[in-house]
mmCIF file of C-alpha atoms and ligand atoms in Angstrom:
data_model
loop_
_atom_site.group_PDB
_atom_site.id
_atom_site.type_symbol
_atom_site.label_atom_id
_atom_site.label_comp_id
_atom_site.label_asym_id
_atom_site.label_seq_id
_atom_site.Cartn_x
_atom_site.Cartn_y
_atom_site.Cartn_z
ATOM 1 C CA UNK A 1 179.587 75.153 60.704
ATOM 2 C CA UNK A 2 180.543 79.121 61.090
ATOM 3 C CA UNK A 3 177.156 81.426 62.414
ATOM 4 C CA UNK A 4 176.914 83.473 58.974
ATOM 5 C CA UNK A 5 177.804 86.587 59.426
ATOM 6 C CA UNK A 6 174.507 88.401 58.801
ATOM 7 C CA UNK A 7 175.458 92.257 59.309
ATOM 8 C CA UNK A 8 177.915 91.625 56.068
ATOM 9 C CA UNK A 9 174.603 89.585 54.196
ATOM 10 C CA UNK A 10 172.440 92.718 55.285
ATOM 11 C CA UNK A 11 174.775 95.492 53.750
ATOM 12 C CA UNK A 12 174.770 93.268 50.648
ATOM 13 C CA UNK A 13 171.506 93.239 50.630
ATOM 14 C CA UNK A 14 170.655 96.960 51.356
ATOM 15 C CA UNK A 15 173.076 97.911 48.499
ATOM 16 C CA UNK A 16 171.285 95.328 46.193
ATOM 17 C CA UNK A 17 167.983 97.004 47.297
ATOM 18 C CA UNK A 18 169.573 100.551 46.323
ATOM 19 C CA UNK A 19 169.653 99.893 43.245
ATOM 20 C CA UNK A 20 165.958 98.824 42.618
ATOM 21 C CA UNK A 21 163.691 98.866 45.895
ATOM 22 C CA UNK A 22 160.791 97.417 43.260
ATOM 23 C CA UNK A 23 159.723 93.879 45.039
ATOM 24 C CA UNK A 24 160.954 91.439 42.460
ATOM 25 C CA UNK A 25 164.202 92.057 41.566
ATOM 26 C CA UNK A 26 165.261 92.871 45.021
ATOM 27 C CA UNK A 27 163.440 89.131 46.329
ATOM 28 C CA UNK A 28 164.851 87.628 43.972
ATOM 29 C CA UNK A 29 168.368 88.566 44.433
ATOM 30 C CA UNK A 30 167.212 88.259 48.415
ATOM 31 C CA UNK A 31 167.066 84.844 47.494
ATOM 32 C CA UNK A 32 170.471 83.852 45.938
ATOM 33 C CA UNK A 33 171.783 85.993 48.082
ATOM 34 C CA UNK A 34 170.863 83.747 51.340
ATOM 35 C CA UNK A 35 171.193 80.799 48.719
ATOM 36 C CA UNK A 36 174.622 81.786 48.580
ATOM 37 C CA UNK A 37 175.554 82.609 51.772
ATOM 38 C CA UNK A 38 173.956 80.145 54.101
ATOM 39 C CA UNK A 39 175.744 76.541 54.295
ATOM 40 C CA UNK A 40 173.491 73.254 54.317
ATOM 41 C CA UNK A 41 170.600 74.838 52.884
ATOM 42 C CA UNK A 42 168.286 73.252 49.913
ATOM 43 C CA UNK A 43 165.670 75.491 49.610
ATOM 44 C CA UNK A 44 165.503 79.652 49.813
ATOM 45 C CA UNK A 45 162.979 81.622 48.957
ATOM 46 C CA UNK A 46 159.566 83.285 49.429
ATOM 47 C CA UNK A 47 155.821 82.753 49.474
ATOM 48 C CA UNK A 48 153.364 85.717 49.181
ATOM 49 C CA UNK A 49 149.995 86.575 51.357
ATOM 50 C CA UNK A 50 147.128 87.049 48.460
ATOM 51 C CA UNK A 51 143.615 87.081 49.470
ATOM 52 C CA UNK A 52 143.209 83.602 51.889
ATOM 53 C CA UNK A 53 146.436 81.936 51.167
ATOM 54 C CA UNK A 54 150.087 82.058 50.326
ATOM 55 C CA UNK A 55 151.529 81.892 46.674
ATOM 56 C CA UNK A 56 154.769 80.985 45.287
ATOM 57 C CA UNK A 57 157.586 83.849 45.129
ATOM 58 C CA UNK A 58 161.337 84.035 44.008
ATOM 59 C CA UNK A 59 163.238 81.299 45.591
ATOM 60 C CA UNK A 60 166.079 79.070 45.179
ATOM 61 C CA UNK A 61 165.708 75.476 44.795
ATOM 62 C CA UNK A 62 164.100 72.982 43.903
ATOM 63 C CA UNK A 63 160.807 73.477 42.302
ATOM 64 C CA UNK A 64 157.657 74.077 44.854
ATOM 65 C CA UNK A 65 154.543 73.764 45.871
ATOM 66 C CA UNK A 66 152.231 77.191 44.454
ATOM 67 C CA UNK A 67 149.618 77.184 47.142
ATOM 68 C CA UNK A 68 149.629 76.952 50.846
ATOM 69 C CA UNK A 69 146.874 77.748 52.791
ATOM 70 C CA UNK A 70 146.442 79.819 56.136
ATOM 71 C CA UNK A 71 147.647 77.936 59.114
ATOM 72 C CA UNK A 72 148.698 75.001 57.258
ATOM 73 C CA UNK A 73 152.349 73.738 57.264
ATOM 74 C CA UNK A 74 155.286 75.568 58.528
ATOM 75 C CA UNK A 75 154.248 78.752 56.412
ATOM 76 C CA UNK A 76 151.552 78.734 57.119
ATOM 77 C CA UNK A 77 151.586 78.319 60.483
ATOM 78 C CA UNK A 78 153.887 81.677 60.791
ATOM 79 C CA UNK A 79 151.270 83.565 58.157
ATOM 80 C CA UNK A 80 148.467 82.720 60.492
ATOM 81 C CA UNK A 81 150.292 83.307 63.991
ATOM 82 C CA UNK A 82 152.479 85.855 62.926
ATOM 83 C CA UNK A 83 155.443 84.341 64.291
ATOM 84 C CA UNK A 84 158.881 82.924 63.291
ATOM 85 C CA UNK A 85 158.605 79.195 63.739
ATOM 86 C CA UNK A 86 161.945 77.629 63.856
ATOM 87 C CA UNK A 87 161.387 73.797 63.378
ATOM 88 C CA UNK A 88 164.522 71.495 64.082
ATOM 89 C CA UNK A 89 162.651 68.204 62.835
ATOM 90 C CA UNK A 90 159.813 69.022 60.271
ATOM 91 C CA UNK A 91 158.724 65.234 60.318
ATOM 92 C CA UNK A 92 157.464 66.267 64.195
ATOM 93 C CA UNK A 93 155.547 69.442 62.924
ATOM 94 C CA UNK A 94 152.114 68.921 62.564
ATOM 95 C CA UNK A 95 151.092 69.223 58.624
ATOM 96 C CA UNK A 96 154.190 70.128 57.208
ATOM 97 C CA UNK A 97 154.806 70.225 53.434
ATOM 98 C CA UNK A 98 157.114 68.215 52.157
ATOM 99 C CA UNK A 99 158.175 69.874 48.760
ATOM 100 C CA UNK A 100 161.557 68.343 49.174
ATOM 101 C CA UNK A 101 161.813 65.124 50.724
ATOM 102 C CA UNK A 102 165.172 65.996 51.565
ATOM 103 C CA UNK A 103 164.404 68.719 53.926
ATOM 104 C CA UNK A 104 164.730 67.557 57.525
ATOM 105 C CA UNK A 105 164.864 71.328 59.313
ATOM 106 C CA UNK A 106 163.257 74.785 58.636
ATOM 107 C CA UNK A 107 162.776 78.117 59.504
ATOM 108 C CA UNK A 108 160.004 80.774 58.624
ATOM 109 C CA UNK A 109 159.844 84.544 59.249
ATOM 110 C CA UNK A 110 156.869 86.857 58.184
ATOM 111 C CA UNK A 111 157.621 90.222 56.454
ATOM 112 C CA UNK A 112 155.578 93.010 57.141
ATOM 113 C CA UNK A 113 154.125 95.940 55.137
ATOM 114 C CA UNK A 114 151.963 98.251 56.968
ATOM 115 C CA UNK A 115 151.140 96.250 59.912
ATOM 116 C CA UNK A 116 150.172 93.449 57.581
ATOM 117 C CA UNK A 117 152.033 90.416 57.180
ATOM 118 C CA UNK A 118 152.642 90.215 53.120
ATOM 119 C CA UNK A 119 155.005 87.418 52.747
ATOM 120 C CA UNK A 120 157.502 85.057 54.453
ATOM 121 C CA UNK A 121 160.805 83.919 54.240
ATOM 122 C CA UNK A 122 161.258 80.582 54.303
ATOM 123 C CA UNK A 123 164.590 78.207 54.340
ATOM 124 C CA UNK A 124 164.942 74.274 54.143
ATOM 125 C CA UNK A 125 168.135 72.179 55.424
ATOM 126 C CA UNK A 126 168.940 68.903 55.252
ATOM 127 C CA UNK A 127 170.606 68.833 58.276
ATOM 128 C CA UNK A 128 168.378 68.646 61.154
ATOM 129 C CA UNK A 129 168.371 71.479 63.972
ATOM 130 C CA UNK A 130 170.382 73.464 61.074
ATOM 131 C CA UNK A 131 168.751 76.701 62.417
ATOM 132 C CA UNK A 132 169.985 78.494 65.489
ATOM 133 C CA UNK A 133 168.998 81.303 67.767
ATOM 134 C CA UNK A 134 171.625 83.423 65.537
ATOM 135 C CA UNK A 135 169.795 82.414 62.456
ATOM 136 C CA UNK A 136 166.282 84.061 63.924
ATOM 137 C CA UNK A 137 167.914 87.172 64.751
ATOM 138 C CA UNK A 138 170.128 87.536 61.905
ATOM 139 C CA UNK A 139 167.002 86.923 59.177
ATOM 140 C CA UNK A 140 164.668 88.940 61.465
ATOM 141 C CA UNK A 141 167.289 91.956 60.521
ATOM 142 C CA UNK A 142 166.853 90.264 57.348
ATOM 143 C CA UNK A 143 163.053 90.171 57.455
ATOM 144 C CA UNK A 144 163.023 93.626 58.880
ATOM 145 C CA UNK A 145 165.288 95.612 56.021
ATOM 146 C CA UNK A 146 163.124 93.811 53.872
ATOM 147 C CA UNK A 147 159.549 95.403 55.014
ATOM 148 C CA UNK A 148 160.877 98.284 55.258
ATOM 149 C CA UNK A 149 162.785 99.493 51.913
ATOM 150 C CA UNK A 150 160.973 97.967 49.614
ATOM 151 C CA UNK A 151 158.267 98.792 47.133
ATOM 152 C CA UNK A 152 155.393 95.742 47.220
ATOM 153 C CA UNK A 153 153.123 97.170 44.679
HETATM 154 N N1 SME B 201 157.792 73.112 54.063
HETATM 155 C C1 SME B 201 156.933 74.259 53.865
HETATM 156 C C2 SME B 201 156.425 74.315 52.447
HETATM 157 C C3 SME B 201 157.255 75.123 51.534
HETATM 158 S S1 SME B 201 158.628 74.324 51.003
HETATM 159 O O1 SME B 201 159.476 73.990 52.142
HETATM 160 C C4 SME B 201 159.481 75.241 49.927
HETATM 161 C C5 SME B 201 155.781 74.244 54.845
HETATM 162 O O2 SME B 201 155.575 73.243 55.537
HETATM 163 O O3 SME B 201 155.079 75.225 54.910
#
């Protein structure tokens, strides 16, 4: 498998962003965008901080579980520690969710807004160890255009 070339997924996505900064068209498009540039991935998509736990956002998919709650599962776990946690086995990972039983491998990376984590990013494989050191730093760029351009209100 070929390291995605995430400076080329980035422009895409800052010209998708260009056209309408507002939070849910340009997460949703985020979305199929990774959806369809990633390889071996079942699951893409977003979960939102509101009040004490995370909700549902655009995603590609399967469908999901609405509701996770602080420091539970692999979401959670990045809400609470604000941290990307890059899991290479999720059946090892203390109270992960299992939306799709055919996830074996995941990765998680908070977005910011004003110093506040307000959402993650999160992506299932089926493959395990699918996610590499590449992966973190190319969807921290990812993460990071994200916080930055667009309008969460
Ligand atoms: N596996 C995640 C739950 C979300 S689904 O993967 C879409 C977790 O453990 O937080």
């Amino acid at each position: 498998m070929q390291t995605p070339n995430y400076k080329f997924i980035t422009e895409q996505l800052l010209a998708l962003i260009q056209q309408d900064p507002y939070f849910v068209p340009a997460l949703s498009n985020a979305s199929a965008l990774l959806w369809e540039s990633l390889e071996d991935i079942n699951w893409a998509g977003f979960y939102f901080v509101r009040e004490d736990q995370l909700v549902l956002g655009p995603f590609q998919g399967k469908v999901a579980c609405i509701h996770i709650q602080k420091g539970k599962g692999v979401c959670g776990t990045a809400w609470e520690k604000d941290e990307v946690q890059l899991v290479p086995n999720v059946h090892e990972f203390p109270g992960h969710i299992a939306c799709d039983s055919a996830s074996n491998s995941e990765i998680v990376v908070p977005i910011h807004h004003q110093d506040r984590v307000v959402a993650v990013l999160d992506i299932d494989s089926p493959l395990f160890d699918r996610f590499s050191a590449e992966d973190r730093e190319g969807l921290l760029l990812f993460a990071s255009l994200l916080s930055e351009t667009l309008i969460w209100e």
